[in-house]
mmCIF file of C-alpha atoms and ligand atoms in Angstrom:
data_model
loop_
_atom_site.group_PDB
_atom_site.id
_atom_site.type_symbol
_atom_site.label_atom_id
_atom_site.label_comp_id
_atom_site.label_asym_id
_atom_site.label_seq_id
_atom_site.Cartn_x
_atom_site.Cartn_y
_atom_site.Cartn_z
ATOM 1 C CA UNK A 1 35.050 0.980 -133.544
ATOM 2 C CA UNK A 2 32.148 -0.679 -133.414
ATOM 3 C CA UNK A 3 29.348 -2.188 -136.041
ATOM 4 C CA UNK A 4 26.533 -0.515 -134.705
ATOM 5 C CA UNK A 5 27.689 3.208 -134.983
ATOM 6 C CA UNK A 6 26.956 5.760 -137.348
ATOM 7 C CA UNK A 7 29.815 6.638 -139.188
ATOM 8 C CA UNK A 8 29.082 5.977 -142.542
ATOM 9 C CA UNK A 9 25.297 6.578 -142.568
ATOM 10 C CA UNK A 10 24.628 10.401 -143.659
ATOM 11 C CA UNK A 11 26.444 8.668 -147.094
ATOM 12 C CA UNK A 12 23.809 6.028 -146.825
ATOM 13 C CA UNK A 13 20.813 5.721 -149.237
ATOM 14 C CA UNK A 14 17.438 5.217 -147.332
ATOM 15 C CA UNK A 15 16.989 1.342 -146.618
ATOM 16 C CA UNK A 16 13.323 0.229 -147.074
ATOM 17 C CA UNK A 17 11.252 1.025 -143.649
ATOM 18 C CA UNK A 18 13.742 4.054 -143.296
ATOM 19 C CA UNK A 19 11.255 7.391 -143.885
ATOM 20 C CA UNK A 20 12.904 10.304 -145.459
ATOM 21 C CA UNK A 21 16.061 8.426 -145.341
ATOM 22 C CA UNK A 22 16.306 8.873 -141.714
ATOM 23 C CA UNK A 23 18.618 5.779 -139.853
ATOM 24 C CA UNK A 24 17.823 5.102 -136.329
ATOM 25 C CA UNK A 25 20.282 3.075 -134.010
ATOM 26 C CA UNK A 26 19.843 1.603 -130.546
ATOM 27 C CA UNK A 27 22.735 2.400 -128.496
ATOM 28 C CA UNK A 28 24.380 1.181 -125.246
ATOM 29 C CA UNK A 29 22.070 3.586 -123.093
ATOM 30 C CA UNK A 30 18.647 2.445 -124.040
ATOM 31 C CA UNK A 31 18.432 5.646 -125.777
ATOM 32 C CA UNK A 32 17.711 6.203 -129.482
ATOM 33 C CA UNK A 33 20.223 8.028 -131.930
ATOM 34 C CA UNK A 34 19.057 9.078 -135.600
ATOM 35 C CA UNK A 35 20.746 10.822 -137.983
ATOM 36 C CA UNK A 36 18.903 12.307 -141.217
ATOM 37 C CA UNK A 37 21.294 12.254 -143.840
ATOM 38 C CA UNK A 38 24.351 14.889 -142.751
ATOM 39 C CA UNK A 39 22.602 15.387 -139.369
ATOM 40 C CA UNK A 40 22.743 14.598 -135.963
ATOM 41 C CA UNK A 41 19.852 14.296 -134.202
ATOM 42 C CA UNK A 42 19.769 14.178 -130.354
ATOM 43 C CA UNK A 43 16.640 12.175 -129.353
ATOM 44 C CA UNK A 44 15.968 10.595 -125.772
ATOM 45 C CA UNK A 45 13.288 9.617 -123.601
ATOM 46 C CA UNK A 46 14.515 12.110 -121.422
ATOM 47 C CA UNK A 47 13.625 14.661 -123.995
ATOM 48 C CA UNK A 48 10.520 12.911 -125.208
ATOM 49 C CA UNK A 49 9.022 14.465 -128.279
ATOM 50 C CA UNK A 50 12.000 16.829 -129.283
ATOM 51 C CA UNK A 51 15.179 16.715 -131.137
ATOM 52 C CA UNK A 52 17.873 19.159 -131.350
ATOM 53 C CA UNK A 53 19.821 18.753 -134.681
ATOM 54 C CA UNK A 54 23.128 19.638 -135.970
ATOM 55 C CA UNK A 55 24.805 19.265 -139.549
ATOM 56 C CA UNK A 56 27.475 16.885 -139.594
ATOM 57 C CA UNK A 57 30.385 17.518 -141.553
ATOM 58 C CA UNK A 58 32.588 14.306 -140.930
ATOM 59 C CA UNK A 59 32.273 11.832 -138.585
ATOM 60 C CA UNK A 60 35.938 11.630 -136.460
ATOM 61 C CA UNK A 61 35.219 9.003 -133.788
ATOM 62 C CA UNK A 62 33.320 6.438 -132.557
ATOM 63 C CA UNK A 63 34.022 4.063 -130.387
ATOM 64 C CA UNK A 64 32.400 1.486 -127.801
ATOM 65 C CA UNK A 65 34.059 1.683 -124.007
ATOM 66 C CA UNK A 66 33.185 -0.668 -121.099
ATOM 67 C CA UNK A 67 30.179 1.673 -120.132
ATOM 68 C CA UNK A 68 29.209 3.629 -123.275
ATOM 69 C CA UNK A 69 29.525 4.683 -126.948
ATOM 70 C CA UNK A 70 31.837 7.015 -127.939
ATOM 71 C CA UNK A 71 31.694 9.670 -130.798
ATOM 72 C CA UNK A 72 32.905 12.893 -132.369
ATOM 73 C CA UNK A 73 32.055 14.589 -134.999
ATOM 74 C CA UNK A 74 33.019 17.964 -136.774
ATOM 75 C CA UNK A 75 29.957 20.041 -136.943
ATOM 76 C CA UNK A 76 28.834 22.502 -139.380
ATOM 77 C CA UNK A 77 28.344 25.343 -136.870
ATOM 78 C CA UNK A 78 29.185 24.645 -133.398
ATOM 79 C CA UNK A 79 32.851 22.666 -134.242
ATOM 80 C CA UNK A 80 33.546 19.659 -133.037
ATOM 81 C CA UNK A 81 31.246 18.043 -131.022
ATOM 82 C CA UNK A 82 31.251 15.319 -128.014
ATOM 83 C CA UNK A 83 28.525 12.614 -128.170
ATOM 84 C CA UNK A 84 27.871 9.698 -125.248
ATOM 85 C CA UNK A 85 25.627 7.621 -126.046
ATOM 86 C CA UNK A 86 23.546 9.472 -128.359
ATOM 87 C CA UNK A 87 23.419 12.865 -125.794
ATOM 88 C CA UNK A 88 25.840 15.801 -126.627
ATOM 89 C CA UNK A 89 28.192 16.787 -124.121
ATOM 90 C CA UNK A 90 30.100 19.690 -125.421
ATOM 91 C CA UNK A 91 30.949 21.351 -128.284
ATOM 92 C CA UNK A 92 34.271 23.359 -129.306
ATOM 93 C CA UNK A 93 31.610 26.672 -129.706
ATOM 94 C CA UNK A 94 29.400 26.558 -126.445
ATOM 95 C CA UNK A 95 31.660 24.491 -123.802
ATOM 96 C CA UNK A 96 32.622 27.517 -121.527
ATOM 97 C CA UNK A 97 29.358 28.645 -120.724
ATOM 98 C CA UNK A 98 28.863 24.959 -118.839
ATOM 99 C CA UNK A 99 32.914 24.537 -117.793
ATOM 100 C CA UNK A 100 33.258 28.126 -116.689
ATOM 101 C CA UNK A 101 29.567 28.381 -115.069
ATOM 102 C CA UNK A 102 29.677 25.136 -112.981
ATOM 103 C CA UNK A 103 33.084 25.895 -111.562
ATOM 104 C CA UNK A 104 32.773 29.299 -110.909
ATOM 105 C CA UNK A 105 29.836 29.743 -109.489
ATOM 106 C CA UNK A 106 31.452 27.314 -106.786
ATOM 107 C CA UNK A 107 34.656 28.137 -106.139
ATOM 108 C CA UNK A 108 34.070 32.082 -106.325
ATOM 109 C CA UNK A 109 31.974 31.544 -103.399
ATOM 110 C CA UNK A 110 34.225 30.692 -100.646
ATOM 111 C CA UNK A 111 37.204 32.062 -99.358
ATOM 112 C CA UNK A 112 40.663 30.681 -100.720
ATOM 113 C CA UNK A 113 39.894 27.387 -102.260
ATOM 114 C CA UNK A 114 43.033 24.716 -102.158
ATOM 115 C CA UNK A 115 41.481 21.375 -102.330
ATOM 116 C CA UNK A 116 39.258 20.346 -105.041
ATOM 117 C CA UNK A 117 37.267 17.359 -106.561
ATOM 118 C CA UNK A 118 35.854 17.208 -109.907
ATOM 119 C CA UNK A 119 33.872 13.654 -110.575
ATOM 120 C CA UNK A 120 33.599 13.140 -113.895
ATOM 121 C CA UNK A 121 34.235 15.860 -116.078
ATOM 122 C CA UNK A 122 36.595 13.347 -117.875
ATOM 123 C CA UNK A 123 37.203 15.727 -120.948
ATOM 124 C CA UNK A 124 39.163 18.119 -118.767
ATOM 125 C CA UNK A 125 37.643 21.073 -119.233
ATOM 126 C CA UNK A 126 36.503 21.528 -115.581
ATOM 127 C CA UNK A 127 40.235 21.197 -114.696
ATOM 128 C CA UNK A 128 41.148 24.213 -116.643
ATOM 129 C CA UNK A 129 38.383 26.327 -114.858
ATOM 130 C CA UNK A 130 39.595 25.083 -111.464
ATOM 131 C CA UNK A 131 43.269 26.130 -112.314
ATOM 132 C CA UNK A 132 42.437 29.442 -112.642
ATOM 133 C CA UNK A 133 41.945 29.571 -109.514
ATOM 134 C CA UNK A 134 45.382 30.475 -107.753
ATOM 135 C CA UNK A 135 44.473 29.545 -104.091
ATOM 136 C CA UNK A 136 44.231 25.666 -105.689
ATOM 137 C CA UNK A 137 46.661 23.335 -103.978
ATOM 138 C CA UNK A 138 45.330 20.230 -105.267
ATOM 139 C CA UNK A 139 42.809 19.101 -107.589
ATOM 140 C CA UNK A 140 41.318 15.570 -107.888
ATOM 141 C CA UNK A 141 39.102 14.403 -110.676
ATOM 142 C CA UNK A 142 37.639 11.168 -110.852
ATOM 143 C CA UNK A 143 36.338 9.389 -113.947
ATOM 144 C CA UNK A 144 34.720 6.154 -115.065
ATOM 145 C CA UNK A 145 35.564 6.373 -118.754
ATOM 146 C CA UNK A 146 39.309 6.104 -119.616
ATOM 147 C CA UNK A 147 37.890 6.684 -123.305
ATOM 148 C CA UNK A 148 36.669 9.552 -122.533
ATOM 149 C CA UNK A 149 39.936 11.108 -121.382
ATOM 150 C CA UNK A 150 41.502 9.802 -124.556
ATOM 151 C CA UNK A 151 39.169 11.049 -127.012
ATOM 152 C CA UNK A 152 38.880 14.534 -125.243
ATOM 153 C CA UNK A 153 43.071 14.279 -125.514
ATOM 154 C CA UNK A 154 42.981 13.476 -128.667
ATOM 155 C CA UNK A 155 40.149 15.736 -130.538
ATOM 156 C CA UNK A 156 39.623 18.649 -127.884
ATOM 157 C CA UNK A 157 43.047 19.393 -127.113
ATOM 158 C CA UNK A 158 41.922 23.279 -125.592
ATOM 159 C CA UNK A 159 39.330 21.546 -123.268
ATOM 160 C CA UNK A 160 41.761 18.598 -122.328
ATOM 161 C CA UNK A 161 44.503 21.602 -121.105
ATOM 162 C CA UNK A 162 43.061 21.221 -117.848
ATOM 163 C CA UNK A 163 45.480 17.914 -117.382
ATOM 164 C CA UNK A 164 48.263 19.532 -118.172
ATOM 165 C CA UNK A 165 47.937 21.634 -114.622
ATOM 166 C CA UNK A 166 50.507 20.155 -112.654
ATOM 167 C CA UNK A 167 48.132 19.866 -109.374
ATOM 168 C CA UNK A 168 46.052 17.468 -111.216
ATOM 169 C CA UNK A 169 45.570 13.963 -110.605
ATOM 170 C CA UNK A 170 43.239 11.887 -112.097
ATOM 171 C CA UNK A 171 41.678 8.784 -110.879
ATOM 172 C CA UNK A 172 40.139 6.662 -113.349
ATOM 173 C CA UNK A 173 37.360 4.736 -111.625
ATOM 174 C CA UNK A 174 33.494 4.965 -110.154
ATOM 175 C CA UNK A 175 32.840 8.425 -108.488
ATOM 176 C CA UNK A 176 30.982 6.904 -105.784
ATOM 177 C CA UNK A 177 33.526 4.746 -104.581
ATOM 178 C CA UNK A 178 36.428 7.557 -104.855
ATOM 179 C CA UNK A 179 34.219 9.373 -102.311
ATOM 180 C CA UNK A 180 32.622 6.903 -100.186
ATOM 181 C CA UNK A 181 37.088 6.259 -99.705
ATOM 182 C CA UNK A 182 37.835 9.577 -99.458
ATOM 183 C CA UNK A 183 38.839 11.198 -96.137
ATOM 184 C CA UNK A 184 36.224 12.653 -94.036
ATOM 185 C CA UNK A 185 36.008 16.629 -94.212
ATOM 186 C CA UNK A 186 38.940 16.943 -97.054
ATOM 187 C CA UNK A 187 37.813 19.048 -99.628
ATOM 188 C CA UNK A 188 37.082 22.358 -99.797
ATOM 189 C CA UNK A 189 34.585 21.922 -102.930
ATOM 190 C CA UNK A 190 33.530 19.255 -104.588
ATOM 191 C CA UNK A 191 32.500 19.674 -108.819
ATOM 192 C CA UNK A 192 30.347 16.711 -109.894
ATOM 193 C CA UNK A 193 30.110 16.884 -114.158
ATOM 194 C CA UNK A 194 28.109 14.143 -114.925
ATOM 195 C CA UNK A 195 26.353 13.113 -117.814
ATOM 196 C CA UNK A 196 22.438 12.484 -117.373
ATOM 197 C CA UNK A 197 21.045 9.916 -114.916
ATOM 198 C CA UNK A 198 20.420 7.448 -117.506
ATOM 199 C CA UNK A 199 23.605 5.476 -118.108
ATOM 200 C CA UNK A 200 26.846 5.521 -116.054
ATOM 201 C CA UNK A 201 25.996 8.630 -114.074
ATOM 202 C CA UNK A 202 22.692 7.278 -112.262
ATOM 203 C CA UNK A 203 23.880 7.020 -108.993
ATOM 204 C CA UNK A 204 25.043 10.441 -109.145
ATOM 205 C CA UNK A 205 21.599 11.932 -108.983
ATOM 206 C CA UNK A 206 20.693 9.461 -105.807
ATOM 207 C CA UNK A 207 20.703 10.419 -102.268
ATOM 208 C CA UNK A 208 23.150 8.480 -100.757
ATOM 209 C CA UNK A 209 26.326 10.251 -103.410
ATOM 210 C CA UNK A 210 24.991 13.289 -101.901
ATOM 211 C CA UNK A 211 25.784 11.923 -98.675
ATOM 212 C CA UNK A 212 29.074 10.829 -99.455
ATOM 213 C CA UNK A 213 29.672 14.506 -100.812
ATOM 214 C CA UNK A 214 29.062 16.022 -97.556
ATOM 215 C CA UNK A 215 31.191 13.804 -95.573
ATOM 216 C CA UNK A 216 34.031 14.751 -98.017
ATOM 217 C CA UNK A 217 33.603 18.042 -97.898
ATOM 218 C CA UNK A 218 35.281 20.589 -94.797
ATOM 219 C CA UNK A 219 32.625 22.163 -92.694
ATOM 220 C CA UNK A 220 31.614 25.277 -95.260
ATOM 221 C CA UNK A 221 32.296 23.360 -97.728
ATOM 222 C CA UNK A 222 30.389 23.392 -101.210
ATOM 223 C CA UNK A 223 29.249 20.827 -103.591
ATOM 224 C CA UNK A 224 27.897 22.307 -107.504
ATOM 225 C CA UNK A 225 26.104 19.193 -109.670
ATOM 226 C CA UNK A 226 24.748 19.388 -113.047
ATOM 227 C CA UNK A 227 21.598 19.533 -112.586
ATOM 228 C CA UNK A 228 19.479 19.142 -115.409
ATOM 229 C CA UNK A 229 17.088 21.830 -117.152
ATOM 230 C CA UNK A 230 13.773 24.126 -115.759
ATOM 231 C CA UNK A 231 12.055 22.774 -118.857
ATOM 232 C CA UNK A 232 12.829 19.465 -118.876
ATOM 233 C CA UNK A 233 13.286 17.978 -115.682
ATOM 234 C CA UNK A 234 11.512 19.905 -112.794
ATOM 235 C CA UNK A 235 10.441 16.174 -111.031
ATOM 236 C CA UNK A 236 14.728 15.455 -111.072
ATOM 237 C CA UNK A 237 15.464 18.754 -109.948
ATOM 238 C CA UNK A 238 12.304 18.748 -106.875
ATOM 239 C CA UNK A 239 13.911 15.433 -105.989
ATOM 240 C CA UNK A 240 18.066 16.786 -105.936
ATOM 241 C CA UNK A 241 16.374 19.860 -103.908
ATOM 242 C CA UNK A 242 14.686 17.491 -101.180
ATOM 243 C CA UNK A 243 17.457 15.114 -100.431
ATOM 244 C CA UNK A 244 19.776 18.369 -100.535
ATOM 245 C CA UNK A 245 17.573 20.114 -97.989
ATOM 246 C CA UNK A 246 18.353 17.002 -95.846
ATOM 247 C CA UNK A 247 21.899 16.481 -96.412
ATOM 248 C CA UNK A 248 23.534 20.115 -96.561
ATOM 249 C CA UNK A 249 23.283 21.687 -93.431
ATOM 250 C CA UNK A 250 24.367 25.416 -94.734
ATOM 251 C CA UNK A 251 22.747 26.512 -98.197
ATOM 252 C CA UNK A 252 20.813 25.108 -100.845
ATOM 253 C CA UNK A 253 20.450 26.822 -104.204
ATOM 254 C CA UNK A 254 19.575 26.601 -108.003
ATOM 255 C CA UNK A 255 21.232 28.357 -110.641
ATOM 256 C CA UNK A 256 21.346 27.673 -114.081
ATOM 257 C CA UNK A 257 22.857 28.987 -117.298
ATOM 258 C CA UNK A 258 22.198 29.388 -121.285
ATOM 259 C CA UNK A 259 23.893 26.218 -123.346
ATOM 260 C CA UNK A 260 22.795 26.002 -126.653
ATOM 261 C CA UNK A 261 23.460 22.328 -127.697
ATOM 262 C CA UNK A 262 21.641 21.094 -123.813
ATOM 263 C CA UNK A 263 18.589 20.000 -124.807
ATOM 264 C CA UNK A 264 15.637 22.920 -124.155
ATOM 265 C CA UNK A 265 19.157 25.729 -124.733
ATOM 266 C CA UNK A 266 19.633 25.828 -120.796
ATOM 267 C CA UNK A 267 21.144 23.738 -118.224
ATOM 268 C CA UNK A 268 21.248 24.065 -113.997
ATOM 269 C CA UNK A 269 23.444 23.325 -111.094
ATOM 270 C CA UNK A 270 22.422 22.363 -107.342
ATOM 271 C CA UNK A 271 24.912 24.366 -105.114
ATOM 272 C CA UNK A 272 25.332 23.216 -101.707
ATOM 273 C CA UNK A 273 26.851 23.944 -98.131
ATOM 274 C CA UNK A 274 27.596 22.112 -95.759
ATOM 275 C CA UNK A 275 27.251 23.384 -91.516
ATOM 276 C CA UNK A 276 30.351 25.663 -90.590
ATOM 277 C CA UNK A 277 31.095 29.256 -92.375
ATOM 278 C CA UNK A 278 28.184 30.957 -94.240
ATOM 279 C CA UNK A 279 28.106 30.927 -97.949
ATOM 280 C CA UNK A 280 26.129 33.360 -99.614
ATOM 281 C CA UNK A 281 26.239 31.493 -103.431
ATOM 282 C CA UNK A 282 24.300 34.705 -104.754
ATOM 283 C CA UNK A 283 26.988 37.067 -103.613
ATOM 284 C CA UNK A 284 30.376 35.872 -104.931
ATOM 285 C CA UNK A 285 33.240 36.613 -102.642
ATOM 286 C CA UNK A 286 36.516 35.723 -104.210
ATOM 287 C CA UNK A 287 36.431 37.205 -107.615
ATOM 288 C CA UNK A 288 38.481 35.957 -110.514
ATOM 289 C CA UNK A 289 41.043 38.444 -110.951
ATOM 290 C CA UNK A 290 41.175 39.724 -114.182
ATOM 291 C CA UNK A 291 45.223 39.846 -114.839
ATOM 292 C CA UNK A 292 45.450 37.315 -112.873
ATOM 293 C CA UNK A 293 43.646 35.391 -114.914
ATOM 294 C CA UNK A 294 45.329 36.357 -118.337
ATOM 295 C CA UNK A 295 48.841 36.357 -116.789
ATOM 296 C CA UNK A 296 49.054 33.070 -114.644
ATOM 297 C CA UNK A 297 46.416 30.452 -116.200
ATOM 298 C CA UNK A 298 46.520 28.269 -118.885
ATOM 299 C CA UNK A 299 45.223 29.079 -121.868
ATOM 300 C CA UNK A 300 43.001 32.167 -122.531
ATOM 301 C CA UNK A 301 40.835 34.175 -120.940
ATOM 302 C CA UNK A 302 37.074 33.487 -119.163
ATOM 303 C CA UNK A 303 34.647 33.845 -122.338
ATOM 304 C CA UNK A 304 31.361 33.072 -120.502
ATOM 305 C CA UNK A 305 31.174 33.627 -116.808
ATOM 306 C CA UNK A 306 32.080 37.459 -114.711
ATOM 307 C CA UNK A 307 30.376 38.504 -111.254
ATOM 308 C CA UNK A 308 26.521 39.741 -112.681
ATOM 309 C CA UNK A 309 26.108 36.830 -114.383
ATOM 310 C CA UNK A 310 26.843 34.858 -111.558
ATOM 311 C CA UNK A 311 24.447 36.298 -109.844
ATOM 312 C CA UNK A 312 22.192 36.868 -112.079
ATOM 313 C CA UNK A 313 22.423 32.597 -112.260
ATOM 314 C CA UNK A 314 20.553 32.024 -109.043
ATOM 315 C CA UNK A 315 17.308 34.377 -110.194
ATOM 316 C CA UNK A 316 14.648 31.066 -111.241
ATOM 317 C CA UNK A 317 11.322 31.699 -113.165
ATOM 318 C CA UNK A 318 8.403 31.787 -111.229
ATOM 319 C CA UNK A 319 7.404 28.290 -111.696
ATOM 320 C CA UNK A 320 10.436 26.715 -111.242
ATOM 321 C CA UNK A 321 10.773 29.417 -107.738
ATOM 322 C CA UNK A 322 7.648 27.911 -106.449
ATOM 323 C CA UNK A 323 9.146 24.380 -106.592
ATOM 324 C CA UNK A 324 12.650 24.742 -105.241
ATOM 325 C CA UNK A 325 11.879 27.547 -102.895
ATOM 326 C CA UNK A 326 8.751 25.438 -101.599
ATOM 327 C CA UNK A 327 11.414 22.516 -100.812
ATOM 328 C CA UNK A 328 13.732 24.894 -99.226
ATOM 329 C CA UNK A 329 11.137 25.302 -96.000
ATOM 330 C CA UNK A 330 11.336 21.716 -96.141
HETATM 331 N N1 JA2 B 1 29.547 16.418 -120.274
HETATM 332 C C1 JA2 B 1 30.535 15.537 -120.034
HETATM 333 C C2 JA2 B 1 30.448 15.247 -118.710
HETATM 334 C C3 JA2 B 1 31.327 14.336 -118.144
HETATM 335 C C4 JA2 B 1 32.291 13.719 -118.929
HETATM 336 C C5 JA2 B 1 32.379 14.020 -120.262
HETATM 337 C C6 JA2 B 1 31.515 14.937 -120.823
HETATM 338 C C7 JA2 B 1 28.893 16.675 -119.175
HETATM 339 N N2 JA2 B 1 29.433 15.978 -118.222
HETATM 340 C C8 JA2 B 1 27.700 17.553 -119.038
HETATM 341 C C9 JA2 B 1 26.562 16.892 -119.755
HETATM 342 C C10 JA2 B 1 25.267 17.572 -119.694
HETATM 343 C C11 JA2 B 1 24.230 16.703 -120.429
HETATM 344 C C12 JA2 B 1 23.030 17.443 -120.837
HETATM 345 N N3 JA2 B 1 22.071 16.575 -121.498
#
C-alpha cells in the first residue's frame, strides 16, 4: 500500500486547483490516473484525448510492486476490475473475449498442440484457455510481476484457475530472458499477454523478442501477441507487421476482437508462423470440441470465442487492410 494511490479519493472533497472535484495522480508508468469522484478514469498518452470511465464501487487493492502499481476495484457494471498502472487489464464481465480470443485463435490453428508458452499473462487466465486444450503436455508461463499473480489469486479466483492445471509451471521473471534461455525449436506456440509498450512490457513490442520467439518456436510453429487497437495504434501495429514479415518465415496475420473496457472497445493480435508446415490462421483446424470442453476442462464453458468468429477475426477494415496487407509484400 502505497501513499500515492487512490483509495480513499472518490470520498475526497475537491482540494483547491482540483476542477469538478476531479484528483489526478502520477503513477509509476509516466502515465496519468484520475478519478472523478466514484469513477475511474483510464487516461494515457497512448490514448491521448480520451478517457474511458467506470463507476467505482469500492476500492479492494492497491499496491506498489518492483515494476508497477497495483489495483482492484469492484466496479459498478463490469465487476471487479484489474488496473496496472493506471491502464485496465481485465474485468470479471469482458475477460474471455481477450483470454479465449488470443489463445484460440492460436492453438486451434495447428495440429495437436503439447508444448506451450504464455509470457505474461500473470493473472492466469490464459492458462485456463490453454488447458482446454487436451493435446497440451506442458505449459510454461513466464511473468515479471509476482504481485500480479497474487492479486489475480487473491481477487479473480475464476481467472487465476488456470494455475491450478497441473501442467503448469510458472516462472516468475523477465520474458525476454526466459526465451532468449529457452531451447531452440521447443515450443509448439508461444502466447505473449502483455500489457502496453509503455512500462514493463516495452521490449515485448521490439524486434529482437520477436526473434527470440522464433528461435523458440518448432518449425510451424506459431506465436499470437497483443497487439494493440485499429484505432489507436496503426504506427505500433505497421511496425509489429514489418519486423514480423522479416522474422516469421510461414504466415503473418492480424486479427482482432471486440473488448469493451480496451481503450477504443477493440483490441488485436499479430499471429505468426514460422518456416515448416503451413498454417492457414483464417481456417482453424483443430476445433475445440464441444463436450470435450464441458466434460474435461476446468471450469465452464467457452463464452466468447467458436469457429466463425475466429474467422471472422482476421477480416480488417479497409484502412487498416491497406497497411498490414501493404507490409505483407514486404
Ligand atoms: N492484461 C494483463 C496482461 C498481463 C498480465 C496481467 C494482466 C493484459 N495483459 C492485456 C492488456 C491489454 C491492454 C490494453 N490497453
Amino acid at each position: 500500500m502505497t501513499e500515492q494511490t487512490v483509495a480513499d479519493l472518490p470520498m475526497k472533497k475537491p482540494r483547491e486547483g482540483e476542477e469538478n472535484g476531479a484528483i489526478a495522480t502520477a503513477n509509476g508508468g509516466g502515465c496519468i490516473s484520475s478519478v472523478i469522484p466514484g469513477w475511474f478514469s483510464e487516461i494515457s498518452p497512448m490514448w491521448p484525448g480520451e478517457a474511458h470511465s467506470l463507476k467505482v464501487e469500492k476500492i479492494l487493492f492497491q499496491g506498489k510492486s518492483d515494476y508497477q502499481d497495483v489495483m482492484v476495484f469492484q466496479s459498478a457494471t463490469y465487476g471487479k476490475v484489474l488496473v496496472l498502472d493506471g491502464v485496465i487489464q481485465l474485468t470479471e464481465r469482458d475477460e474471455c473475449a481477450y483470454q479465449e480470443m488470443i489463445t484460440h485463435l492460436p492453438l486451434c490453428s495447428i495440429p495437436n498442440p503439447k508444448k506451450v508458452l504464455v509470457i505474461g499473462g500473470g493473472d492466469g487466465g490464459v492458462l485456463r484457455e490453454v488447458a482446454r486444450h487436451s493435446s497440451v503436455e506442458h505449459i510454461d508461463i513466464c511473468e515479471i510481476d509476482k504481485m500480479v499473480v497474487d492479486v489475480s489469486k487473491e481477487y479473480f479466483p475464476d481467472v487465476a484457475v488456470g494455475y491450478e492445471d497441473p501442467r503448469v509451471t510458472l516462472h516468475v521473471g523477465d520474458g525476454v530472458a526466459f526465451l532468449k534461455a529457452a531451447p531452440e525449436g521447443s515450443y509448439d506456440a508461444v502466447i505473449v499477454d502483455s500489457s502496453d509498450p509503455i512500462g514493463p512490457a516495452q521490449e515485448l513490442f521490439e524486434k529482437p523478442f520477436f526473434e527470440s520467439v522464433a528461435k523458440a518456436l518448432r518449425p510451424g510453429g506459431v506465436v499470437c501477441t497483443q497487439a494493440e487497437s485499429i484505432w489507436l495504434h496503426m504506427h505500433i501495429i505497421e511496425d509489429i507487421v514489418v519486423n514480423c514479415r522479416q522474422i516469421f518465415k510461414g504466415s503473418v496475420n492480424y486479427a482482432w476482437t471486440t473488448v469493451p473496457t480496451y481503450p477504443s472497445g477493440v483490441i488485436g493480435f499479430m499471429l505468426c508462423s514460422t518456416e515448416g508446415p503451413e498454417v492457414d490462421f483464417k481456417n482453424p483446424i483443430n476445433p475445440i470440441d464441444a463436450i470435450e470442453n464441458q466434460t474435461k476442462s476446468i471450469g465452464p464453458s467457452l463464452k466468447f470465442y467458436n469457429q466463425e468468429i475466429h474467422s471472422a477475426a482476421f477480416c480488417l477494415p479497409s484502412f487498416a487492410k491497406k497497411v498490414i496487407e501493404a507490409k505483407s509484400v514486404n
